[in-house]
mmCIF file of C-alpha atoms in Angstrom:
data_model
loop_
_atom_site.group_PDB
_atom_site.id
_atom_site.type_symbol
_atom_site.label_atom_id
_atom_site.label_comp_id
_atom_site.label_asym_id
_atom_site.label_seq_id
_atom_site.Cartn_x
_atom_site.Cartn_y
_atom_site.Cartn_z
ATOM 1 C CA ASP I 1 33.189 151.692 115.883
ATOM 2 C CA HIS I 2 30.694 148.804 116.005
ATOM 3 C CA GLN I 3 29.920 149.066 119.670
ATOM 4 C CA SER I 4 27.220 150.623 121.824
ATOM 5 C CA GLU I 5 29.643 152.067 124.383
ATOM 6 C CA GLY I 6 29.534 155.842 124.710
ATOM 7 C CA LYS I 7 26.359 156.123 122.651
ATOM 8 C CA ARG I 8 22.828 156.611 123.941
ATOM 9 C CA LEU I 9 20.716 153.554 123.153
ATOM 10 C CA LYS I 10 17.292 155.168 122.911
ATOM 11 C CA SER I 11 15.864 154.026 119.569
ATOM 12 C CA ILE I 12 14.924 150.620 118.200
ATOM 13 C CA SER I 13 13.975 149.779 114.626
ATOM 14 C CA VAL I 14 12.119 146.544 113.872
ATOM 15 C CA VAL I 15 12.374 145.208 110.321
ATOM 16 C CA ILE I 16 9.588 142.715 109.550
ATOM 17 C CA SER I 17 9.854 140.452 106.514
ATOM 18 C CA CYS I 18 6.555 139.068 105.273
ATOM 19 C CA LEU I 19 5.149 137.000 102.419
ATOM 20 C CA ASN I 20 1.492 135.947 102.417
ATOM 21 C CA GLU I 21 1.165 136.426 106.182
ATOM 22 C CA SER I 22 -2.272 138.035 106.318
ATOM 23 C CA GLU I 23 -3.222 135.957 109.371
ATOM 24 C CA ASN I 24 -0.201 137.049 111.412
ATOM 25 C CA ILE I 25 0.970 140.473 110.212
ATOM 26 C CA SER I 26 -1.406 142.555 112.352
ATOM 27 C CA LYS I 27 -0.573 140.688 115.547
ATOM 28 C CA CYS I 28 3.139 140.884 114.764
ATOM 29 C CA MET I 29 3.040 144.656 114.153
ATOM 30 C CA HIS I 30 0.982 145.348 117.276
ATOM 31 C CA SER I 31 3.508 143.431 119.382
ATOM 32 C CA THR I 32 6.348 145.645 118.138
ATOM 33 C CA LEU I 33 4.437 148.872 118.810
ATOM 34 C CA ALA I 34 3.379 148.028 122.366
ATOM 35 C CA GLN I 35 5.107 150.353 124.855
ATOM 36 C CA LYS I 36 4.485 148.329 127.996
ATOM 37 C CA GLY I 37 7.122 147.127 130.411
ATOM 38 C CA ARG I 38 8.266 147.110 133.993
ATOM 39 C CA LYS I 39 7.641 150.172 136.122
ATOM 40 C CA ASN I 40 9.923 153.097 135.294
ATOM 41 C CA TRP I 41 12.020 150.955 132.974
ATOM 42 C CA GLY I 42 12.843 154.002 130.857
ATOM 43 C CA ASN I 43 14.949 155.458 133.672
ATOM 44 C CA HIS I 44 17.719 152.866 133.399
ATOM 45 C CA HIS I 45 19.035 149.729 131.708
ATOM 46 C CA HIS I 46 21.204 150.985 128.891
ATOM 47 C CA ALA I 47 24.098 148.989 127.494
ATOM 48 C CA ASP I 48 26.514 151.801 128.259
ATOM 49 C CA GLY I 49 25.151 152.311 131.777
ATOM 50 C CA VAL I 50 23.869 155.818 131.058
ATOM 51 C CA ARG I 51 20.605 156.768 132.750
ATOM 52 C CA GLU I 52 17.954 158.129 130.428
ATOM 53 C CA LYS I 53 14.412 159.188 131.312
ATOM 54 C CA GLU I 54 12.982 159.241 127.812
ATOM 55 C CA ARG I 55 10.842 156.497 126.404
ATOM 56 C CA VAL I 56 12.494 154.612 123.605
ATOM 57 C CA ARG I 57 11.618 155.647 120.063
ATOM 58 C CA THR I 58 10.381 152.844 117.840
ATOM 59 C CA LYS I 59 10.443 152.565 114.072
ATOM 60 C CA VAL I 60 8.796 149.588 112.368
ATOM 61 C CA VAL I 61 9.666 148.807 108.746
ATOM 62 C CA VAL I 62 7.455 146.170 107.108
ATOM 63 C CA VAL I 63 9.039 144.763 103.944
ATOM 64 C CA ASP I 64 6.698 142.661 101.808
ATOM 65 C CA GLY I 65 8.156 140.177 99.355
ATOM 66 C CA GLY I 66 5.291 140.254 96.836
ATOM 67 C CA SER I 67 2.352 138.823 98.781
ATOM 68 C CA THR I 68 -0.644 137.665 96.777
ATOM 69 C CA ASP I 69 -3.065 137.873 99.710
ATOM 70 C CA ASP I 70 -4.106 140.943 101.717
ATOM 71 C CA THR I 71 -0.979 141.115 103.879
ATOM 72 C CA VAL I 72 -0.130 144.631 102.719
ATOM 73 C CA LEU I 73 -3.699 145.853 103.166
ATOM 74 C CA ARG I 74 -3.795 144.602 106.742
ATOM 75 C CA ALA I 75 -0.414 146.195 107.468
ATOM 76 C CA LYS I 76 -1.663 149.513 106.117
ATOM 77 C CA LYS I 77 -4.783 149.212 108.271
ATOM 78 C CA VAL I 78 -2.581 148.898 111.364
ATOM 79 C CA VAL I 79 -0.808 152.100 110.320
ATOM 80 C CA SER I 80 -4.074 153.987 109.765
ATOM 81 C CA ASP I 81 -5.471 152.793 113.102
ATOM 82 C CA MET I 82 -2.277 153.870 114.843
ATOM 83 C CA LYS I 83 -2.479 157.357 113.343
ATOM 84 C CA THR I 84 -6.125 157.641 114.380
ATOM 85 C CA LYS I 85 -5.310 156.762 117.991
ATOM 86 C CA SER I 86 -2.111 158.807 118.068
ATOM 87 C CA ASP I 87 -1.839 161.437 120.782
ATOM 88 C CA GLY I 88 0.491 163.623 118.755
ATOM 89 C CA LYS I 89 3.756 162.063 119.889
ATOM 90 C CA ASP I 90 6.284 160.875 117.326
ATOM 91 C CA GLU I 91 7.801 158.020 119.327
ATOM 92 C CA GLU I 92 6.446 155.435 116.903
ATOM 93 C CA GLU I 93 6.829 155.354 113.140
ATOM 94 C CA VAL I 94 5.738 152.668 110.693
ATOM 95 C CA ILE I 95 7.016 152.366 107.132
ATOM 96 C CA ILE I 96 5.676 149.801 104.646
ATOM 97 C CA VAL I 97 7.981 148.809 101.795
ATOM 98 C CA GLU I 98 6.655 146.740 98.891
ATOM 99 C CA CYS I 99 9.862 145.484 97.315
ATOM 100 C CA ALA I 100 8.356 142.505 95.392
ATOM 101 C CA GLU I 101 11.640 140.651 95.895
ATOM 102 C CA ARG I 102 11.377 137.298 97.603
ATOM 103 C CA GLY I 103 14.043 136.190 100.005
ATOM 104 C CA ARG I 104 14.425 137.273 103.614
ATOM 105 C CA ALA I 105 18.010 138.411 103.056
ATOM 106 C CA LYS I 106 16.880 140.916 100.411
ATOM 107 C CA GLN I 107 13.927 142.047 102.498
ATOM 108 C CA PHE I 108 15.971 142.516 105.675
ATOM 109 C CA ASN I 109 18.697 144.405 103.823
ATOM 110 C CA ARG I 110 16.108 146.605 102.132
ATOM 111 C CA GLY I 111 14.488 147.444 105.464
ATOM 112 C CA GLY I 112 17.863 147.879 107.138
ATOM 113 C CA ARG I 113 18.935 150.416 104.531
ATOM 114 C CA VAL I 114 15.771 152.414 105.206
ATOM 115 C CA VAL I 115 16.753 152.566 108.883
ATOM 116 C CA LEU I 116 20.405 153.378 108.224
ATOM 117 C CA ARG I 117 19.576 156.465 106.179
ATOM 118 C CA GLY I 118 18.925 158.385 109.376
ATOM 119 C CA SER I 119 20.432 156.485 112.281
ATOM 120 C CA LEU I 120 24.112 156.778 111.411
ATOM 121 C CA GLU I 121 23.822 160.519 110.912
ATOM 122 C CA GLU I 122 23.236 160.829 114.680
ATOM 123 C CA THR I 123 26.758 160.302 115.952
ATOM 124 C CA LYS I 124 25.836 160.374 119.651
ATOM 125 C CA GLU I 125 23.045 157.843 119.395
ATOM 126 C CA GLU I 126 23.131 154.159 118.483
ATOM 127 C CA ASN I 127 20.131 152.538 116.872
ATOM 128 C CA ILE I 128 19.314 148.855 117.325
ATOM 129 C CA LEU I 129 17.801 146.861 114.473
ATOM 130 C CA VAL I 130 15.585 143.848 115.198
ATOM 131 C CA PHE I 131 14.987 141.414 112.320
ATOM 132 C CA LEU I 132 11.618 139.794 112.813
ATOM 133 C CA HIS I 133 9.628 137.156 110.917
ATOM 134 C CA ALA I 134 5.979 138.075 110.361
ATOM 135 C CA ASP I 135 4.747 134.901 112.104
ATOM 136 C CA THR I 136 6.562 135.849 115.328
ATOM 137 C CA THR I 137 5.425 138.221 118.063
ATOM 138 C CA MET I 138 7.634 140.159 120.469
ATOM 139 C CA PRO I 139 7.225 140.267 124.260
ATOM 140 C CA GLU I 140 5.789 143.517 125.608
ATOM 141 C CA THR I 141 9.080 144.311 127.370
ATOM 142 C CA TYR I 142 11.324 143.560 124.387
ATOM 143 C CA ARG I 143 13.004 146.978 124.430
ATOM 144 C CA GLU I 144 14.055 146.626 128.045
ATOM 145 C CA ASP I 145 14.974 142.964 127.425
ATOM 146 C CA ILE I 146 17.398 143.950 124.652
ATOM 147 C CA TYR I 147 19.147 146.571 126.781
ATOM 148 C CA ASP I 148 19.317 144.184 129.740
ATOM 149 C CA ALA I 149 20.775 141.418 127.584
ATOM 150 C CA LEU I 150 23.456 143.701 126.138
ATOM 151 C CA ARG I 151 24.349 144.912 129.614
ATOM 152 C CA ARG I 152 24.591 141.360 131.040
ATOM 153 C CA GLU I 153 26.688 140.155 128.130
ATOM 154 C CA ARG I 154 29.045 143.093 128.463
ATOM 155 C CA GLU I 155 29.438 142.384 132.192
ATOM 156 C CA ARG I 156 30.067 138.697 131.455
ATOM 157 C CA ARG I 157 32.788 139.557 128.949
ATOM 158 C CA GLU I 158 34.351 141.981 131.413
ATOM 159 C CA ARG I 159 34.431 139.321 134.129
ATOM 160 C CA GLU I 160 35.895 136.806 131.716
ATOM 161 C CA ARG I 161 38.565 139.294 130.698
ATOM 162 C CA ARG I 162 39.516 140.105 134.289
ATOM 163 C CA PHE I 163 39.166 136.620 135.751
ATOM 164 C CA PRO I 164 39.497 134.138 132.894
ATOM 165 C CA SER I 165 38.882 130.459 133.498
ATOM 166 C CA ALA I 166 41.492 127.926 132.459
ATOM 167 C CA TRP I 167 39.702 127.252 129.174
ATOM 168 C CA GLY I 168 39.021 130.959 128.678
ATOM 169 C CA GLY I 169 42.709 131.737 129.210
ATOM 170 C CA ILE I 170 43.669 129.165 126.585
ATOM 171 C CA LYS I 171 41.181 130.593 124.075
ATOM 172 C CA ASN I 172 42.285 134.173 124.703
ATOM 173 C CA GLY I 173 45.927 133.186 124.400
ATOM 174 C CA CYS I 174 45.308 131.367 121.110
ATOM 175 C CA ALA I 175 43.365 134.355 119.775
ATOM 176 C CA LYS I 176 46.173 136.763 120.668
ATOM 177 C CA PHE I 177 48.744 134.436 119.141
ATOM 178 C CA ALA I 178 46.697 134.232 115.943
ATOM 179 C CA ARG I 179 46.458 138.033 115.756
ATOM 180 C CA LEU I 180 50.202 138.350 116.236
ATOM 181 C CA GLY I 181 50.743 135.795 113.506
ATOM 182 C CA ARG I 182 48.873 137.930 111.053
ATOM 183 C CA SER I 183 50.660 141.029 109.821
ATOM 184 C CA VAL I 184 47.993 143.533 110.741
ATOM 185 C CA GLY I 185 48.242 147.136 111.762
ATOM 186 C CA LYS I 186 47.864 148.397 115.276
ATOM 187 C CA ALA I 187 44.531 150.046 114.549
ATOM 188 C CA GLU I 188 42.995 146.786 113.343
ATOM 189 C CA SER I 189 44.290 144.884 116.363
ATOM 190 C CA THR I 190 42.812 147.499 118.691
ATOM 191 C CA ASN I 191 39.515 147.303 116.861
ATOM 192 C CA GLU I 192 39.379 143.535 117.302
ATOM 193 C CA ASN I 193 40.044 143.909 121.019
ATOM 194 C CA ASN I 194 37.177 146.404 121.290
ATOM 195 C CA ARG I 195 34.878 144.016 119.453
ATOM 196 C CA ALA I 196 35.604 141.327 122.018
ATOM 197 C CA ASP I 197 34.782 143.650 124.944
ATOM 198 C CA VAL I 198 31.373 145.097 124.019
ATOM 199 C CA PRO I 199 28.517 143.050 122.522
ATOM 200 C CA CYS I 200 26.627 144.452 119.569
ATOM 201 C CA TRP I 201 24.180 141.682 118.644
ATOM 202 C CA GLY I 202 21.887 139.110 120.196
ATOM 203 C CA ALA I 203 18.601 137.227 120.032
ATOM 204 C CA PHE I 204 15.609 136.027 122.043
ATOM 205 C CA PRO I 205 14.676 132.586 123.330
ATOM 206 C CA ILE I 206 11.741 131.019 121.538
ATOM 207 C CA LYS I 207 8.287 129.780 122.492
ATOM 208 C CA LEU I 208 5.729 128.050 120.253
ATOM 209 C CA SER I 209 2.213 129.447 119.992
ATOM 210 C CA GLY I 210 -1.036 127.714 120.900
ATOM 211 C CA GLU I 211 -2.304 125.412 123.647
ATOM 212 C CA ARG I 212 -2.566 122.245 121.575
ATOM 213 C CA SER I 213 0.118 119.635 122.443
ATOM 214 C CA LYS I 214 1.561 122.135 124.876
ATOM 215 C CA TRP I 215 4.063 119.737 126.457
ATOM 216 C CA LYS I 216 5.532 118.866 123.044
ATOM 217 C CA LYS I 217 5.931 122.547 122.239
ATOM 218 C CA CYS I 218 7.689 123.115 125.556
ATOM 219 C CA VAL I 219 10.123 120.272 124.799
ATOM 220 C CA VAL I 220 10.863 121.545 121.280
ATOM 221 C CA ALA I 221 11.315 125.137 122.481
ATOM 222 C CA SER I 222 13.547 124.033 125.365
ATOM 223 C CA PHE I 223 15.714 122.044 122.963
ATOM 224 C CA ALA I 224 15.985 125.003 120.570
ATOM 225 C CA ASN I 225 16.923 127.377 123.396
ATOM 226 C CA PHE I 226 19.495 124.914 124.758
ATOM 227 C CA ARG I 227 21.013 124.611 121.274
ATOM 228 C CA THR I 228 21.248 128.402 121.016
ATOM 229 C CA ARG I 229 22.994 128.705 124.376
ATOM 230 C CA ARG I 230 25.495 125.976 123.509
ATOM 231 C CA THR I 231 26.282 126.993 119.922
ATOM 232 C CA SER I 232 25.694 130.774 120.206
ATOM 233 C CA ILE I 233 24.066 130.646 116.758
ATOM 234 C CA PRO I 234 20.374 131.621 116.995
ATOM 235 C CA TYR I 235 17.831 130.860 114.303
ATOM 236 C CA GLY I 236 16.077 133.601 112.373
ATOM 237 C CA ASP I 237 12.741 133.166 114.165
ATOM 238 C CA GLN I 238 14.466 134.206 117.419
ATOM 239 C CA ALA I 239 14.334 137.907 116.462
ATOM 240 C CA ILE I 240 18.039 138.581 115.891
ATOM 241 C CA PHE I 241 19.039 142.144 116.804
ATOM 242 C CA VAL I 242 22.199 144.116 115.956
ATOM 243 C CA THR I 243 23.457 147.658 116.379
ATOM 244 C CA ALA I 244 23.128 149.901 113.346
ATOM 245 C CA SER I 245 26.887 150.369 113.019
ATOM 246 C CA ALA I 246 27.452 146.594 113.017
ATOM 247 C CA PHE I 247 24.749 146.085 110.390
ATOM 248 C CA ALA I 248 26.270 148.840 108.236
ATOM 249 C CA GLU I 249 29.278 146.581 107.709
ATOM 250 C CA HIS I 250 27.714 143.120 108.005
ATOM 251 C CA LYS I 251 24.506 142.695 106.034
ATOM 252 C CA PHE I 252 22.610 139.558 105.080
ATOM 253 C CA ASP I 253 23.988 137.516 102.189
ATOM 254 C CA GLU I 254 21.455 138.030 99.404
ATOM 255 C CA SER I 255 22.903 135.167 97.369
ATOM 256 C CA LYS I 256 21.400 132.730 99.879
ATOM 257 C CA MET I 257 17.682 132.091 99.527
ATOM 258 C CA PHE I 258 17.676 129.544 102.351
ATOM 259 C CA MET I 259 19.259 129.531 105.828
ATOM 260 C CA GLU I 260 20.266 133.157 105.333
ATOM 261 C CA ASP I 261 19.492 133.866 108.995
ATOM 262 C CA TYR I 262 21.656 131.003 110.223
ATOM 263 C CA GLU I 263 24.542 132.107 107.995
ATOM 264 C CA TYR I 264 24.183 135.657 109.318
ATOM 265 C CA SER I 265 24.285 134.475 112.952
ATOM 266 C CA SER I 266 27.356 132.358 112.230
ATOM 267 C CA ARG I 267 29.105 135.344 110.676
ATOM 268 C CA MET I 268 28.161 137.676 113.538
ATOM 269 C CA LYS I 269 29.467 135.181 116.090
ATOM 270 C CA LYS I 270 32.754 134.950 114.229
ATOM 271 C CA CYS I 271 33.119 138.738 114.021
ATOM 272 C CA PHE I 272 31.700 139.888 117.366
ATOM 273 C CA GLY I 273 31.630 136.895 119.675
ATOM 274 C CA LYS I 274 28.696 135.356 121.520
ATOM 275 C CA PRO I 275 25.252 136.938 121.222
ATOM 276 C CA ALA I 276 23.428 138.663 124.066
ATOM 277 C CA ILE I 277 20.471 136.406 124.885
ATOM 278 C CA CYS I 278 17.337 138.012 126.303
ATOM 279 C CA LYS I 279 15.245 136.488 129.073
ATOM 280 C CA SER I 280 11.708 136.935 127.736
ATOM 281 C CA PRO I 281 10.855 134.665 124.767
ATOM 282 C CA VAL I 282 9.385 135.592 121.419
ATOM 283 C CA VAL I 283 6.341 133.561 120.354
ATOM 284 C CA THR I 284 6.513 131.999 116.903
ATOM 285 C CA ASP I 285 3.682 130.326 114.997
ATOM 286 C CA SER I 286 3.603 126.543 115.482
ATOM 287 C CA ARG I 287 1.619 125.675 112.342
ATOM 288 C CA ARG I 288 4.522 123.861 110.647
ATOM 289 C CA PHE I 289 5.264 121.810 113.753
ATOM 290 C CA GLU I 290 1.599 120.822 114.014
ATOM 291 C CA SER I 291 1.193 119.959 110.323
ATOM 292 C CA VAL I 292 4.538 118.200 109.774
ATOM 293 C CA GLY I 293 5.059 116.822 113.276
ATOM 294 C CA PHE I 294 7.225 117.988 116.150
ATOM 295 C CA MET I 295 9.910 115.316 115.897
ATOM 296 C CA ASN I 296 9.913 115.382 112.096
ATOM 297 C CA THR I 297 10.320 119.164 111.951
ATOM 298 C CA THR I 298 13.115 119.084 114.522
ATOM 299 C CA MET I 299 15.007 116.383 112.633
ATOM 300 C CA ILE I 300 14.592 118.222 109.309
ATOM 301 C CA ASN I 301 16.020 121.385 110.888
ATOM 302 C CA ILE I 302 18.966 119.476 112.377
ATOM 303 C CA LEU I 303 19.782 117.820 109.045
ATOM 304 C CA CYS I 304 19.723 121.208 107.305
ATOM 305 C CA VAL I 305 22.124 122.653 109.880
ATOM 306 C CA VAL I 306 24.470 119.669 109.516
ATOM 307 C CA GLY I 307 24.358 120.036 105.743
ATOM 308 C CA PHE I 308 25.109 123.747 106.045
ATOM 309 C CA HIS I 309 28.244 123.078 108.109
ATOM 310 C CA LEU I 310 29.269 120.375 105.623
ATOM 311 C CA LYS I 311 29.055 123.119 102.967
ATOM 312 C CA VAL I 312 26.223 121.487 101.045
ATOM 313 C CA ASP I 313 24.806 123.916 98.489
ATOM 314 C CA VAL I 314 21.953 125.920 100.035
ATOM 315 C CA GLY I 315 19.843 125.281 96.940
ATOM 316 C CA VAL I 316 20.081 121.546 97.586
ATOM 317 C CA LEU I 317 19.238 122.089 101.258
ATOM 318 C CA ALA I 318 16.237 124.244 100.346
ATOM 319 C CA LYS I 319 14.921 121.561 97.982
ATOM 320 C CA PHE I 320 15.389 118.887 100.658
ATOM 321 C CA TYR I 321 13.624 121.096 103.206
ATOM 322 C CA ARG I 322 10.592 121.694 100.985
ATOM 323 C CA ASN I 323 10.278 118.090 99.830
ATOM 324 C CA ALA I 324 10.694 116.667 103.326
ATOM 325 C CA ASN I 325 8.005 118.963 104.701
ATOM 326 C CA LYS I 326 5.576 118.059 101.902
ATOM 327 C CA ARG I 327 6.116 114.320 102.411
ATOM 328 C CA ARG I 328 5.632 114.590 106.152
ATOM 329 C CA GLU I 329 2.468 116.653 105.734
ATOM 330 C CA VAL I 330 1.017 113.960 103.447
ATOM 331 C CA ASP I 331 2.022 111.197 105.885
ATOM 332 C CA THR I 332 0.510 113.074 108.840
ATOM 333 C CA ASN I 333 -2.778 113.653 107.052
#
């Protein structure tokens, strides 16, 4: 069962991948530990519609990929400060993992395994994993936003199932015909139907940090959010989240050292349908856009996505990405 239905969604685990992010790691961690939100939000808004009066439990797993600066030291300082200010409650837990393995796929899988050790043992409770880049900060209401997004997406799928549009009816008919064409057992067919009914993954819209060239950042962010809504394939800096049971089966592809987040989103869309998109945006660092250029960065990203869909080797795409950014930085300076 990969779904949230029938399980109490009361715990969230945030896995942060970092590499030489000493300037951002403290701010990123503090944003995940903030327990602010709308008034009395803990009394409602669960994906399965169950009312719950408890505050959500939060676990933060910071996975460092072998930083050579003081990223780990600053992360540990956040942990020590949190313990000093703790009032004795155990709603928040921070784990720092120094894996010394570069590559977000390896780091996310390492952190995800730390979370899975305990979450799947609780059969009546579903844990949500959020995969976060260290240069991105979460909105203060991100817990409520995730539950709201899952609820809205489930309601949208239910409406589409009951009152399909003409195009939706054609797609559903083709999907059923394809399933009948494959010689699969009844249990597998039922499982696929359940997957289509209840969402188990999603992402946040994006916003670029800083006040400099604010209108350009708004245009770039609006374009990125429009692309996500149209393609249903969010980027990695949009804080992708999945249920623990879905992640137990579908992990990041560690063979890919570039565009691993995009490949993961594409695979999740294929397996579980459209993502649940939150309303509040995450804020990601705009340093690359400012150093390389807004239009240049956008075009480089688009070319990498096109190359990915054309099945260009990710190693070639990674080399193009690095070289293009270096050339543009030199030209800008």
